[in-house]
Backbone as XML, in Angstrom:
<?xml version="1.0"?>
<chain id="A" units="angstrom">
  <residue number="1" name="GLY">
    <atom name="N" x="98.031" y="113.726" z="-175.191"/>
    <atom name="CA" x="97.753" y="113.911" z="-176.368"/>
    <atom name="C" x="96.758" y="112.367" z="-177.054"/>
  </residue>
  <residue number="2" name="VAL">
    <atom name="N" x="97.732" y="111.560" z="-176.599"/>
    <atom name="CA" x="96.875" y="110.206" z="-177.306"/>
    <atom name="C" x="95.557" y="109.366" z="-176.644"/>
  </residue>
  <residue number="3" name="LEU">
    <atom name="N" x="96.096" y="110.010" z="-175.434"/>
    <atom name="CA" x="94.547" y="109.577" z="-174.328"/>
    <atom name="C" x="92.884" y="110.541" z="-173.985"/>
  </residue>
  <residue number="4" name="THR">
    <atom name="N" x="93.692" y="111.522" z="-174.234"/>
    <atom name="CA" x="93.172" y="112.666" z="-173.838"/>
    <atom name="C" x="91.508" y="112.591" z="-175.032"/>
  </residue>
  <residue number="5" name="VAL">
    <atom name="N" x="91.678" y="112.472" z="-176.222"/>
    <atom name="CA" x="90.386" y="112.241" z="-176.830"/>
    <atom name="C" x="89.887" y="111.096" z="-176.620"/>
  </residue>
  <residue number="6" name="PRO">
    <atom name="N" x="90.396" y="109.906" z="-176.676"/>
    <atom name="CA" x="89.202" y="108.861" z="-176.744"/>
    <atom name="C" x="88.815" y="109.362" z="-175.551"/>
  </residue>
  <residue number="7" name="LEU">
    <atom name="N" x="89.319" y="109.430" z="-174.233"/>
    <atom name="CA" x="89.136" y="108.976" z="-172.910"/>
    <atom name="C" x="87.565" y="109.965" z="-172.716"/>
  </residue>
  <residue number="8" name="VAL">
    <atom name="N" x="88.302" y="111.562" z="-173.352"/>
    <atom name="CA" x="86.349" y="112.480" z="-172.996"/>
    <atom name="C" x="85.796" y="111.789" z="-173.232"/>
  </residue>
  <residue number="9" name="PHE">
    <atom name="N" x="85.987" y="111.730" z="-175.261"/>
    <atom name="CA" x="84.771" y="111.425" z="-175.859"/>
    <atom name="C" x="84.127" y="109.893" z="-175.138"/>
  </residue>
  <residue number="10" name="PHE">
    <atom name="N" x="84.452" y="109.420" z="-174.804"/>
    <atom name="CA" x="84.299" y="107.707" z="-174.421"/>
    <atom name="C" x="83.582" y="107.987" z="-172.727"/>
  </residue>
  <residue number="11" name="LEU">
    <atom name="N" x="84.635" y="108.670" z="-171.823"/>
    <atom name="CA" x="83.948" y="108.351" z="-170.294"/>
    <atom name="C" x="83.272" y="109.618" z="-170.171"/>
  </residue>
  <residue number="12" name="CYS">
    <atom name="N" x="83.003" y="110.828" z="-170.139"/>
    <atom name="CA" x="82.259" y="111.761" z="-170.229"/>
    <atom name="C" x="81.145" y="111.238" z="-170.741"/>
  </residue>
  <residue number="13" name="PRO">
    <atom name="N" x="80.446" y="110.981" z="-171.789"/>
    <atom name="CA" x="79.184" y="110.723" z="-171.757"/>
    <atom name="C" x="78.600" y="109.642" z="-170.935"/>
  </residue>
  <residue number="14" name="LEU">
    <atom name="N" x="79.259" y="108.878" z="-170.936"/>
    <atom name="CA" x="79.298" y="107.585" z="-170.308"/>
    <atom name="C" x="78.308" y="108.294" z="-168.816"/>
  </residue>
  <residue number="15" name="HIS">
    <atom name="N" x="79.333" y="109.447" z="-168.397"/>
    <atom name="CA" x="79.436" y="109.669" z="-167.116"/>
    <atom name="C" x="78.235" y="110.348" z="-166.658"/>
  </residue>
  <residue number="16" name="LEU">
    <atom name="N" x="77.721" y="111.383" z="-167.977"/>
    <atom name="CA" x="76.947" y="112.209" z="-167.920"/>
    <atom name="C" x="75.610" y="111.512" z="-168.361"/>
  </residue>
  <residue number="17" name="ILE">
    <atom name="N" x="75.531" y="110.168" z="-169.328"/>
    <atom name="CA" x="73.850" y="109.887" z="-169.516"/>
    <atom name="C" x="73.839" y="108.290" z="-168.399"/>
  </residue>
  <residue number="18" name="TRP">
    <atom name="N" x="74.809" y="107.891" z="-168.245"/>
    <atom name="CA" x="74.683" y="106.674" z="-167.520"/>
    <atom name="C" x="75.163" y="106.353" z="-166.412"/>
  </residue>
  <residue number="19" name="GLY">
    <atom name="N" x="75.560" y="107.963" z="-165.881"/>
    <atom name="CA" x="76.175" y="107.578" z="-164.090"/>
    <atom name="C" x="74.938" y="107.508" z="-163.254"/>
  </residue>
  <residue number="20" name="GLY">
    <atom name="N" x="73.610" y="108.059" z="-163.302"/>
    <atom name="CA" x="73.135" y="108.378" z="-162.482"/>
    <atom name="C" x="72.572" y="109.326" z="-161.656"/>
  </residue>
  <residue number="21" name="GLY">
    <atom name="N" x="73.290" y="110.562" z="-161.360"/>
    <atom name="CA" x="73.294" y="111.618" z="-161.750"/>
    <atom name="C" x="73.435" y="112.183" z="-159.634"/>
  </residue>
  <residue number="22" name="ALA">
    <atom name="N" x="74.860" y="111.224" z="-159.584"/>
    <atom name="CA" x="74.910" y="111.737" z="-157.908"/>
    <atom name="C" x="75.243" y="113.192" z="-157.757"/>
  </residue>
  <residue number="23" name="ALA">
    <atom name="N" x="76.360" y="113.524" z="-159.079"/>
    <atom name="CA" x="76.329" y="114.999" z="-158.818"/>
    <atom name="C" x="75.618" y="116.306" z="-158.924"/>
  </residue>
  <residue number="24" name="GLY">
    <atom name="N" x="73.985" y="115.958" z="-158.462"/>
    <atom name="CA" x="73.166" y="117.090" z="-158.523"/>
    <atom name="C" x="73.498" y="118.207" z="-159.890"/>
  </residue>
  <residue number="25" name="ASN">
    <atom name="N" x="73.097" y="119.048" z="-158.324"/>
    <atom name="CA" x="72.910" y="120.703" z="-159.962"/>
    <atom name="C" x="74.567" y="120.730" z="-160.415"/>
  </residue>
  <residue number="26" name="ASP">
    <atom name="N" x="75.485" y="120.121" z="-159.771"/>
    <atom name="CA" x="76.960" y="120.458" z="-159.927"/>
    <atom name="C" x="77.175" y="120.210" z="-161.703"/>
  </residue>
  <residue number="27" name="ALA">
    <atom name="N" x="76.918" y="121.287" z="-162.233"/>
    <atom name="CA" x="76.876" y="121.197" z="-164.145"/>
    <atom name="C" x="78.330" y="119.840" z="-164.268"/>
  </residue>
  <residue number="28" name="LEU">
    <atom name="N" x="79.866" y="120.776" z="-163.593"/>
    <atom name="CA" x="80.956" y="120.139" z="-164.302"/>
    <atom name="C" x="80.956" y="119.052" z="-163.816"/>
  </residue>
  <residue number="29" name="SER">
    <atom name="N" x="80.767" y="118.323" z="-162.662"/>
    <atom name="CA" x="80.673" y="117.043" z="-161.889"/>
    <atom name="C" x="80.124" y="116.291" z="-162.867"/>
  </residue>
  <residue number="30" name="ARG">
    <atom name="N" x="78.966" y="116.936" z="-163.688"/>
    <atom name="CA" x="78.373" y="115.796" z="-164.526"/>
    <atom name="C" x="78.801" y="114.953" z="-165.285"/>
  </residue>
  <residue number="31" name="LEU">
    <atom name="N" x="80.161" y="115.294" z="-165.657"/>
    <atom name="CA" x="81.477" y="114.837" z="-166.886"/>
    <atom name="C" x="81.989" y="113.996" z="-166.230"/>
  </residue>
  <residue number="32" name="ASP">
    <atom name="N" x="82.266" y="113.602" z="-164.684"/>
    <atom name="CA" x="83.068" y="113.109" z="-164.581"/>
    <atom name="C" x="82.734" y="112.503" z="-163.546"/>
  </residue>
  <residue number="33" name="MET">
    <atom name="N" x="83.558" y="111.200" z="-162.629"/>
    <atom name="CA" x="83.349" y="110.241" z="-161.758"/>
    <atom name="C" x="82.340" y="110.287" z="-160.940"/>
  </residue>
  <residue number="34" name="GLY">
    <atom name="N" x="82.399" y="111.785" z="-160.306"/>
    <atom name="CA" x="81.620" y="112.479" z="-159.708"/>
    <atom name="C" x="79.830" y="112.120" z="-159.646"/>
  </residue>
  <residue number="35" name="ASN">
    <atom name="N" x="79.576" y="112.409" z="-161.265"/>
    <atom name="CA" x="78.387" y="111.400" z="-161.388"/>
    <atom name="C" x="77.646" y="110.370" z="-161.544"/>
  </residue>
  <residue number="36" name="VAL">
    <atom name="N" x="78.676" y="109.075" z="-161.038"/>
    <atom name="CA" x="78.870" y="107.773" z="-160.849"/>
    <atom name="C" x="78.015" y="107.763" z="-159.510"/>
  </residue>
  <residue number="37" name="LYS">
    <atom name="N" x="76.561" y="106.936" z="-159.666"/>
    <atom name="CA" x="76.305" y="106.266" z="-157.797"/>
    <atom name="C" x="77.342" y="105.795" z="-157.682"/>
  </residue>
  <residue number="38" name="ASN">
    <atom name="N" x="77.100" y="105.636" z="-156.097"/>
    <atom name="CA" x="77.600" y="104.261" z="-155.785"/>
    <atom name="C" x="77.260" y="102.831" z="-156.239"/>
  </residue>
  <residue number="39" name="LYS">
    <atom name="N" x="77.882" y="101.933" z="-156.254"/>
    <atom name="CA" x="77.733" y="100.678" z="-156.547"/>
    <atom name="C" x="76.944" y="100.561" z="-157.951"/>
  </residue>
  <residue number="40" name="HIS">
    <atom name="N" x="76.882" y="101.431" z="-158.665"/>
    <atom name="CA" x="76.338" y="101.504" z="-160.275"/>
    <atom name="C" x="76.811" y="99.670" z="-160.953"/>
  </residue>
  <residue number="41" name="PRO">
    <atom name="N" x="75.669" y="99.441" z="-161.156"/>
    <atom name="CA" x="76.082" y="97.933" z="-162.030"/>
    <atom name="C" x="77.026" y="98.021" z="-163.153"/>
  </residue>
  <residue number="42" name="TRP">
    <atom name="N" x="77.857" y="99.139" z="-163.728"/>
    <atom name="CA" x="78.259" y="98.493" z="-164.796"/>
    <atom name="C" x="79.776" y="99.063" z="-165.264"/>
  </residue>
  <residue number="43" name="LEU">
    <atom name="N" x="79.726" y="100.773" z="-164.834"/>
    <atom name="CA" x="80.180" y="101.566" z="-164.807"/>
    <atom name="C" x="81.413" y="101.636" z="-164.358"/>
  </residue>
  <residue number="44" name="HIS">
    <atom name="N" x="81.606" y="101.347" z="-163.260"/>
    <atom name="CA" x="82.725" y="100.983" z="-162.164"/>
    <atom name="C" x="84.064" y="99.955" z="-162.711"/>
  </residue>
  <residue number="45" name="PHE">
    <atom name="N" x="82.896" y="98.921" z="-163.530"/>
    <atom name="CA" x="84.135" y="98.194" z="-164.412"/>
    <atom name="C" x="84.675" y="98.762" z="-165.714"/>
  </residue>
  <residue number="46" name="VAL">
    <atom name="N" x="84.131" y="99.720" z="-166.449"/>
    <atom name="CA" x="84.234" y="100.188" z="-167.809"/>
    <atom name="C" x="85.058" y="101.020" z="-167.036"/>
  </residue>
  <residue number="47" name="HIS">
    <atom name="N" x="85.748" y="101.878" z="-165.885"/>
    <atom name="CA" x="86.558" y="102.209" z="-165.521"/>
    <atom name="C" x="87.874" y="101.582" z="-165.303"/>
  </residue>
  <residue number="48" name="ALA">
    <atom name="N" x="87.615" y="100.203" z="-164.743"/>
    <atom name="CA" x="88.337" y="99.754" z="-164.041"/>
    <atom name="C" x="89.293" y="99.220" z="-165.687"/>
  </residue>
  <residue number="49" name="LEU">
    <atom name="N" x="88.388" y="98.770" z="-166.233"/>
    <atom name="CA" x="89.130" y="98.347" z="-168.191"/>
    <atom name="C" x="89.663" y="99.868" z="-168.320"/>
  </residue>
  <residue number="50" name="THR">
    <atom name="N" x="89.514" y="100.429" z="-168.521"/>
    <atom name="CA" x="89.733" y="101.734" z="-169.154"/>
    <atom name="C" x="91.212" y="102.176" z="-168.238"/>
  </residue>
  <residue number="51" name="VAL">
    <atom name="N" x="91.508" y="101.585" z="-166.725"/>
    <atom name="CA" x="92.708" y="101.739" z="-166.180"/>
    <atom name="C" x="93.649" y="101.280" z="-166.934"/>
  </residue>
  <residue number="52" name="TRP">
    <atom name="N" x="93.165" y="99.574" z="-167.057"/>
    <atom name="CA" x="93.938" y="99.231" z="-167.546"/>
    <atom name="C" x="93.975" y="99.220" z="-169.077"/>
  </residue>
  <residue number="53" name="GLY">
    <atom name="N" x="93.802" y="99.700" z="-170.192"/>
    <atom name="CA" x="94.124" y="100.399" z="-171.258"/>
    <atom name="C" x="94.996" y="101.954" z="-171.268"/>
  </residue>
  <residue number="54" name="VAL">
    <atom name="N" x="94.358" y="102.777" z="-170.064"/>
    <atom name="CA" x="95.701" y="103.453" z="-170.491"/>
    <atom name="C" x="97.064" y="102.576" z="-169.546"/>
  </residue>
  <residue number="55" name="VAL">
    <atom name="N" x="97.184" y="102.255" z="-168.916"/>
    <atom name="CA" x="98.467" y="101.254" z="-168.142"/>
    <atom name="C" x="99.292" y="100.779" z="-169.545"/>
  </residue>
  <residue number="56" name="ALA">
    <atom name="N" x="98.608" y="100.073" z="-170.172"/>
    <atom name="CA" x="99.135" y="99.349" z="-171.600"/>
    <atom name="C" x="99.690" y="100.517" z="-172.620"/>
  </residue>
  <residue number="57" name="THR">
    <atom name="N" x="99.028" y="101.323" z="-172.129"/>
    <atom name="CA" x="99.303" y="102.626" z="-173.660"/>
    <atom name="C" x="100.125" y="103.675" z="-172.807"/>
  </residue>
  <residue number="58" name="VAL">
    <atom name="N" x="100.688" y="103.677" z="-171.992"/>
    <atom name="CA" x="101.819" y="104.275" z="-171.215"/>
    <atom name="C" x="103.141" y="103.292" z="-171.222"/>
  </residue>
  <residue number="59" name="TRP">
    <atom name="N" x="102.418" y="102.204" z="-170.840"/>
    <atom name="CA" x="103.768" y="101.052" z="-171.359"/>
    <atom name="C" x="104.434" y="101.231" z="-172.498"/>
  </residue>
  <residue number="60" name="PHE">
    <atom name="N" x="103.134" y="101.414" z="-173.969"/>
    <atom name="CA" x="104.035" y="100.771" z="-174.784"/>
    <atom name="C" x="104.692" y="102.311" z="-174.728"/>
  </residue>
  <residue number="61" name="PHE">
    <atom name="N" x="104.040" y="103.383" z="-174.743"/>
    <atom name="CA" x="105.010" y="104.777" z="-175.597"/>
    <atom name="C" x="106.367" y="105.157" z="-174.260"/>
  </residue>
  <residue number="62" name="MET">
    <atom name="N" x="106.525" y="104.679" z="-173.303"/>
    <atom name="CA" x="107.652" y="104.530" z="-172.271"/>
    <atom name="C" x="108.077" y="103.613" z="-172.981"/>
  </residue>
  <residue number="63" name="CYS">
    <atom name="N" x="107.895" y="102.062" z="-173.375"/>
    <atom name="CA" x="109.015" y="101.578" z="-174.140"/>
    <atom name="C" x="109.770" y="101.879" z="-175.212"/>
  </residue>
  <residue number="64" name="ARG">
    <atom name="N" x="108.548" y="102.503" z="-176.137"/>
    <atom name="CA" x="109.584" y="103.443" z="-177.873"/>
    <atom name="C" x="110.226" y="104.588" z="-176.967"/>
  </residue>
  <residue number="65" name="ALA">
    <atom name="N" x="110.215" y="105.363" z="-176.256"/>
    <atom name="CA" x="110.712" y="106.169" z="-175.840"/>
    <atom name="C" x="112.684" y="106.012" z="-174.758"/>
  </residue>
  <residue number="66" name="GLN">
    <atom name="N" x="111.809" y="104.386" z="-174.553"/>
    <atom name="CA" x="113.325" y="104.059" z="-174.171"/>
    <atom name="C" x="114.484" y="103.417" z="-175.243"/>
  </residue>
  <residue number="67" name="LYS">
    <atom name="N" x="113.657" y="103.190" z="-175.850"/>
    <atom name="CA" x="114.603" y="102.529" z="-176.798"/>
    <atom name="C" x="114.796" y="103.507" z="-178.124"/>
  </residue>
  <residue number="68" name="SER">
    <atom name="N" x="114.735" y="104.776" z="-178.141"/>
    <atom name="CA" x="114.718" y="105.921" z="-179.110"/>
    <atom name="C" x="116.017" y="106.048" z="-178.075"/>
  </residue>
  <residue number="69" name="PHE">
    <atom name="N" x="115.593" y="106.611" z="-176.767"/>
    <atom name="CA" x="116.868" y="107.194" z="-175.934"/>
    <atom name="C" x="118.447" y="106.305" z="-175.680"/>
  </residue>
  <residue number="70" name="LEU">
    <atom name="N" x="118.049" y="105.619" z="-176.006"/>
    <atom name="CA" x="119.226" y="104.516" z="-175.350"/>
    <atom name="C" x="119.701" y="104.508" z="-176.803"/>
  </residue>
  <residue number="71" name="LYS">
    <atom name="N" x="118.784" y="104.717" z="-178.130"/>
    <atom name="CA" x="120.231" y="104.731" z="-179.303"/>
    <atom name="C" x="120.954" y="105.937" z="-179.284"/>
  </residue>
  <residue number="72" name="MET">
    <atom name="N" x="120.066" y="107.211" z="-178.771"/>
    <atom name="CA" x="120.433" y="108.641" z="-178.716"/>
    <atom name="C" x="122.156" y="108.414" z="-177.936"/>
  </residue>
  <residue number="73" name="ARG">
    <atom name="N" x="121.824" y="107.453" z="-176.516"/>
    <atom name="CA" x="122.506" y="107.659" z="-175.671"/>
    <atom name="C" x="123.790" y="107.083" z="-176.208"/>
  </residue>
  <residue number="74" name="PHE">
    <atom name="N" x="123.802" y="105.644" z="-176.572"/>
    <atom name="CA" x="125.018" y="105.076" z="-177.184"/>
    <atom name="C" x="125.950" y="105.949" z="-178.280"/>
  </residue>
  <residue number="75" name="VAL">
    <atom name="N" x="125.356" y="106.343" z="-178.806"/>
    <atom name="CA" x="125.846" y="107.841" z="-180.050"/>
    <atom name="C" x="126.696" y="108.497" z="-179.627"/>
  </residue>
  <residue number="76" name="TRP">
    <atom name="N" x="125.823" y="108.895" z="-178.013"/>
    <atom name="CA" x="126.594" y="110.109" z="-177.500"/>
    <atom name="C" x="127.754" y="109.491" z="-176.583"/>
  </residue>
  <residue number="77" name="LEU">
    <atom name="N" x="127.882" y="108.324" z="-175.866"/>
    <atom name="CA" x="128.795" y="108.047" z="-175.491"/>
    <atom name="C" x="130.028" y="107.504" z="-176.361"/>
  </residue>
  <residue number="78" name="ALA">
    <atom name="N" x="129.406" y="107.206" z="-177.557"/>
    <atom name="CA" x="131.176" y="106.514" z="-178.220"/>
    <atom name="C" x="131.426" y="108.392" z="-179.108"/>
  </residue>
  <residue number="79" name="ARG">
    <atom name="N" x="130.922" y="109.219" z="-178.904"/>
    <atom name="CA" x="131.554" y="110.493" z="-179.685"/>
    <atom name="C" x="132.459" y="110.920" z="-178.120"/>
  </residue>
  <residue number="80" name="MET">
    <atom name="N" x="131.884" y="110.469" z="-176.811"/>
    <atom name="CA" x="132.746" y="111.101" z="-175.720"/>
    <atom name="C" x="133.875" y="111.185" z="-175.919"/>
  </residue>
  <residue number="81" name="PRO">
    <atom name="N" x="135.027" y="111.876" z="-175.424"/>
    <atom name="CA" x="136.210" y="111.342" z="-175.288"/>
    <atom name="C" x="136.687" y="110.849" z="-174.017"/>
  </residue>
  <residue number="82" name="LEU">
    <atom name="N" x="137.629" y="110.090" z="-174.614"/>
    <atom name="CA" x="138.477" y="109.129" z="-173.709"/>
    <atom name="C" x="139.430" y="110.514" z="-172.150"/>
  </residue>
  <residue number="83" name="PRO">
    <atom name="N" x="139.325" y="110.401" z="-171.091"/>
    <atom name="CA" x="139.033" y="109.476" z="-170.693"/>
    <atom name="C" x="137.472" y="109.719" z="-169.823"/>
  </residue>
  <residue number="84" name="ARG">
    <atom name="N" x="136.833" y="110.779" z="-170.369"/>
    <atom name="CA" x="135.237" y="110.669" z="-170.016"/>
    <atom name="C" x="134.791" y="109.400" z="-170.092"/>
  </residue>
  <residue number="85" name="ALA">
    <atom name="N" x="134.946" y="109.387" z="-171.104"/>
    <atom name="CA" x="133.637" y="108.107" z="-172.043"/>
    <atom name="C" x="133.959" y="106.579" z="-171.381"/>
  </residue>
  <residue number="86" name="ASN">
    <atom name="N" x="135.001" y="106.496" z="-170.285"/>
    <atom name="CA" x="134.866" y="105.239" z="-169.642"/>
    <atom name="C" x="135.583" y="105.428" z="-168.236"/>
  </residue>
  <residue number="87" name="THR">
    <atom name="N" x="135.013" y="106.778" z="-167.753"/>
    <atom name="CA" x="135.389" y="106.316" z="-166.081"/>
    <atom name="C" x="134.283" y="106.382" z="-165.345"/>
  </residue>
  <residue number="88" name="VAL">
    <atom name="N" x="134.548" y="105.347" z="-163.833"/>
    <atom name="CA" x="133.041" y="105.910" z="-163.550"/>
    <atom name="C" x="133.714" y="106.264" z="-161.755"/>
  </residue>
  <residue number="89" name="MET">
    <atom name="N" x="132.154" y="106.576" z="-161.280"/>
    <atom name="CA" x="132.620" y="107.245" z="-159.793"/>
    <atom name="C" x="132.295" y="106.853" z="-159.115"/>
  </residue>
  <residue number="90" name="ILE">
    <atom name="N" x="132.659" y="105.750" z="-157.798"/>
    <atom name="CA" x="131.917" y="104.882" z="-156.881"/>
    <atom name="C" x="131.869" y="105.623" z="-156.057"/>
  </residue>
  <residue number="91" name="GLU">
    <atom name="N" x="131.028" y="105.353" z="-155.127"/>
    <atom name="CA" x="130.414" y="105.709" z="-153.500"/>
    <atom name="C" x="130.524" y="104.662" z="-152.608"/>
  </residue>
  <residue number="92" name="ARG">
    <atom name="N" x="130.485" y="105.226" z="-151.545"/>
    <atom name="CA" x="130.718" y="104.274" z="-150.350"/>
    <atom name="C" x="130.949" y="102.749" z="-150.218"/>
  </residue>
  <residue number="93" name="ILE">
    <atom name="N" x="132.273" y="103.271" z="-151.304"/>
    <atom name="CA" x="132.689" y="102.063" z="-150.954"/>
    <atom name="C" x="133.447" y="101.071" z="-149.953"/>
  </residue>
  <residue number="94" name="PRO">
    <atom name="N" x="132.875" y="99.726" z="-149.478"/>
    <atom name="CA" x="133.270" y="99.205" z="-147.686"/>
    <atom name="C" x="134.752" y="99.468" z="-147.332"/>
  </residue>
  <residue number="95" name="ARG">
    <atom name="N" x="134.686" y="99.705" z="-146.334"/>
    <atom name="CA" x="136.082" y="99.803" z="-145.924"/>
    <atom name="C" x="137.198" y="98.184" z="-146.543"/>
  </residue>
  <residue number="96" name="SER">
    <atom name="N" x="136.305" y="97.648" z="-146.812"/>
    <atom name="CA" x="137.402" y="96.697" z="-146.965"/>
    <atom name="C" x="138.488" y="96.594" z="-148.011"/>
  </residue>
  <residue number="97" name="CYS">
    <atom name="N" x="137.824" y="97.699" z="-149.284"/>
    <atom name="CA" x="138.374" y="97.494" z="-150.454"/>
    <atom name="C" x="138.910" y="98.975" z="-151.094"/>
  </residue>
  <residue number="98" name="ARG">
    <atom name="N" x="138.991" y="99.893" z="-149.466"/>
    <atom name="CA" x="139.236" y="101.241" z="-149.654"/>
    <atom name="C" x="140.731" y="101.509" z="-150.031"/>
  </residue>
  <residue number="99" name="SER">
    <atom name="N" x="141.142" y="100.563" z="-150.927"/>
    <atom name="CA" x="142.374" y="100.987" z="-151.413"/>
    <atom name="C" x="142.366" y="100.472" z="-152.822"/>
  </residue>
  <residue number="100" name="ASP">
    <atom name="N" x="143.508" y="101.056" z="-153.710"/>
    <atom name="CA" x="143.750" y="101.080" z="-155.174"/>
    <atom name="C" x="143.845" y="99.507" z="-155.189"/>
  </residue>
  <residue number="101" name="ASP">
    <atom name="N" x="144.680" y="99.021" z="-154.826"/>
    <atom name="CA" x="145.157" y="97.519" z="-154.956"/>
    <atom name="C" x="143.195" y="96.529" z="-154.862"/>
  </residue>
  <residue number="102" name="GLN">
    <atom name="N" x="142.497" y="96.641" z="-153.551"/>
    <atom name="CA" x="141.632" y="95.673" z="-153.489"/>
    <atom name="C" x="140.643" y="96.544" z="-154.546"/>
  </residue>
  <residue number="103" name="LEU">
    <atom name="N" x="140.376" y="97.214" z="-154.461"/>
    <atom name="CA" x="139.690" y="97.558" z="-155.825"/>
    <atom name="C" x="139.783" y="97.599" z="-156.914"/>
  </residue>
  <residue number="104" name="ARG">
    <atom name="N" x="140.702" y="97.492" z="-157.332"/>
    <atom name="CA" x="141.786" y="96.995" z="-158.511"/>
    <atom name="C" x="141.441" y="95.455" z="-158.845"/>
  </residue>
  <residue number="105" name="ASP">
    <atom name="N" x="141.336" y="95.040" z="-157.856"/>
    <atom name="CA" x="140.976" y="92.985" z="-157.483"/>
    <atom name="C" x="139.421" y="92.929" z="-157.701"/>
  </residue>
  <residue number="106" name="PHE">
    <atom name="N" x="138.818" y="93.676" z="-157.628"/>
    <atom name="CA" x="137.370" y="93.540" z="-157.260"/>
    <atom name="C" x="136.919" y="93.962" z="-158.666"/>
  </residue>
  <residue number="107" name="PHE">
    <atom name="N" x="136.991" y="94.945" z="-158.826"/>
    <atom name="CA" x="137.095" y="95.382" z="-160.859"/>
    <atom name="C" x="137.183" y="93.794" z="-161.768"/>
  </residue>
  <residue number="108" name="SER">
    <atom name="N" x="138.493" y="93.432" z="-161.484"/>
    <atom name="CA" x="139.124" y="92.561" z="-162.563"/>
    <atom name="C" x="138.080" y="91.093" z="-162.398"/>
  </residue>
  <residue number="109" name="ARG">
    <atom name="N" x="137.200" y="91.375" z="-161.105"/>
    <atom name="CA" x="136.856" y="89.702" z="-161.252"/>
    <atom name="C" x="135.617" y="90.273" z="-161.604"/>
  </residue>
  <residue number="110" name="ILE">
    <atom name="N" x="134.964" y="91.424" z="-161.790"/>
    <atom name="CA" x="133.661" y="91.624" z="-162.576"/>
    <atom name="C" x="134.326" y="91.520" z="-163.932"/>
  </residue>
  <residue number="111" name="PHE">
    <atom name="N" x="134.442" y="92.269" z="-164.281"/>
    <atom name="CA" x="135.341" y="92.413" z="-166.150"/>
    <atom name="C" x="136.909" y="92.297" z="-166.278"/>
  </residue>
  <residue number="112" name="ALA">
    <atom name="N" x="137.292" y="91.723" z="-167.242"/>
    <atom name="CA" x="138.175" y="91.489" z="-167.952"/>
    <atom name="C" x="138.836" y="91.882" z="-167.564"/>
  </residue>
  <residue number="113" name="PRO">
    <atom name="N" x="140.363" y="91.556" z="-166.550"/>
    <atom name="CA" x="141.374" y="92.577" z="-166.013"/>
    <atom name="C" x="142.436" y="93.239" z="-166.873"/>
  </residue>
  <residue number="114" name="GLU">
    <atom name="N" x="142.397" y="93.249" z="-167.827"/>
    <atom name="CA" x="142.914" y="93.677" z="-168.908"/>
    <atom name="C" x="141.631" y="95.416" z="-169.441"/>
  </residue>
  <residue number="115" name="ASP">
    <atom name="N" x="140.496" y="95.257" z="-169.037"/>
    <atom name="CA" x="139.800" y="96.062" z="-169.103"/>
    <atom name="C" x="140.234" y="96.891" z="-167.769"/>
  </residue>
  <residue number="116" name="VAL">
    <atom name="N" x="140.229" y="96.919" z="-167.361"/>
    <atom name="CA" x="140.542" y="97.836" z="-165.706"/>
    <atom name="C" x="142.086" y="98.709" z="-166.365"/>
  </residue>
  <residue number="117" name="ARG">
    <atom name="N" x="141.388" y="100.118" z="-166.774"/>
    <atom name="CA" x="142.877" y="100.969" z="-166.803"/>
    <atom name="C" x="143.322" y="101.157" z="-165.432"/>
  </residue>
  <residue number="118" name="GLU">
    <atom name="N" x="142.918" y="102.020" z="-165.354"/>
    <atom name="CA" x="143.361" y="102.810" z="-163.644"/>
    <atom name="C" x="142.251" y="102.785" z="-162.930"/>
  </residue>
  <residue number="119" name="VAL">
    <atom name="N" x="142.977" y="102.432" z="-161.405"/>
    <atom name="CA" x="141.644" y="102.456" z="-160.505"/>
    <atom name="C" x="142.674" y="103.842" z="-159.178"/>
  </residue>
  <residue number="120" name="CYS">
    <atom name="N" x="141.344" y="104.532" z="-158.571"/>
    <atom name="CA" x="141.793" y="105.568" z="-158.310"/>
    <atom name="C" x="141.115" y="105.564" z="-156.931"/>
  </residue>
  <residue number="121" name="VAL">
    <atom name="N" x="141.024" y="105.657" z="-155.693"/>
    <atom name="CA" x="140.594" y="105.595" z="-154.643"/>
    <atom name="C" x="140.685" y="107.078" z="-153.795"/>
  </residue>
  <residue number="122" name="LEU">
    <atom name="N" x="140.153" y="107.826" z="-153.511"/>
    <atom name="CA" x="140.329" y="108.944" z="-152.720"/>
    <atom name="C" x="140.096" y="109.073" z="-151.600"/>
  </residue>
</chain>
């Protein structure tokens, strides 16, 4: 939505008016990149700048959505009952750590030992 209107009202007229007529009689292609002749002196540079504008806009909205998501996720995690709120499932444990004691030692080095309440290898 945010990008559609500016891109359509900016790029389509450029293709139609200054594209060079590469689309021929194809009326629909006169509005898109198909109407831009090969080695156009400046229109390909406009597209390159436009791509960077789209990338920056998408990056901005993704970062904003991530911040919003993280706030909701932290609230959701805080409301979750124990033990589900702090349970971790691990796959592909190296053979050297496939016992409760070895796995507890591993996590006790990463986290504070008192934070590791229970370890169960199945």
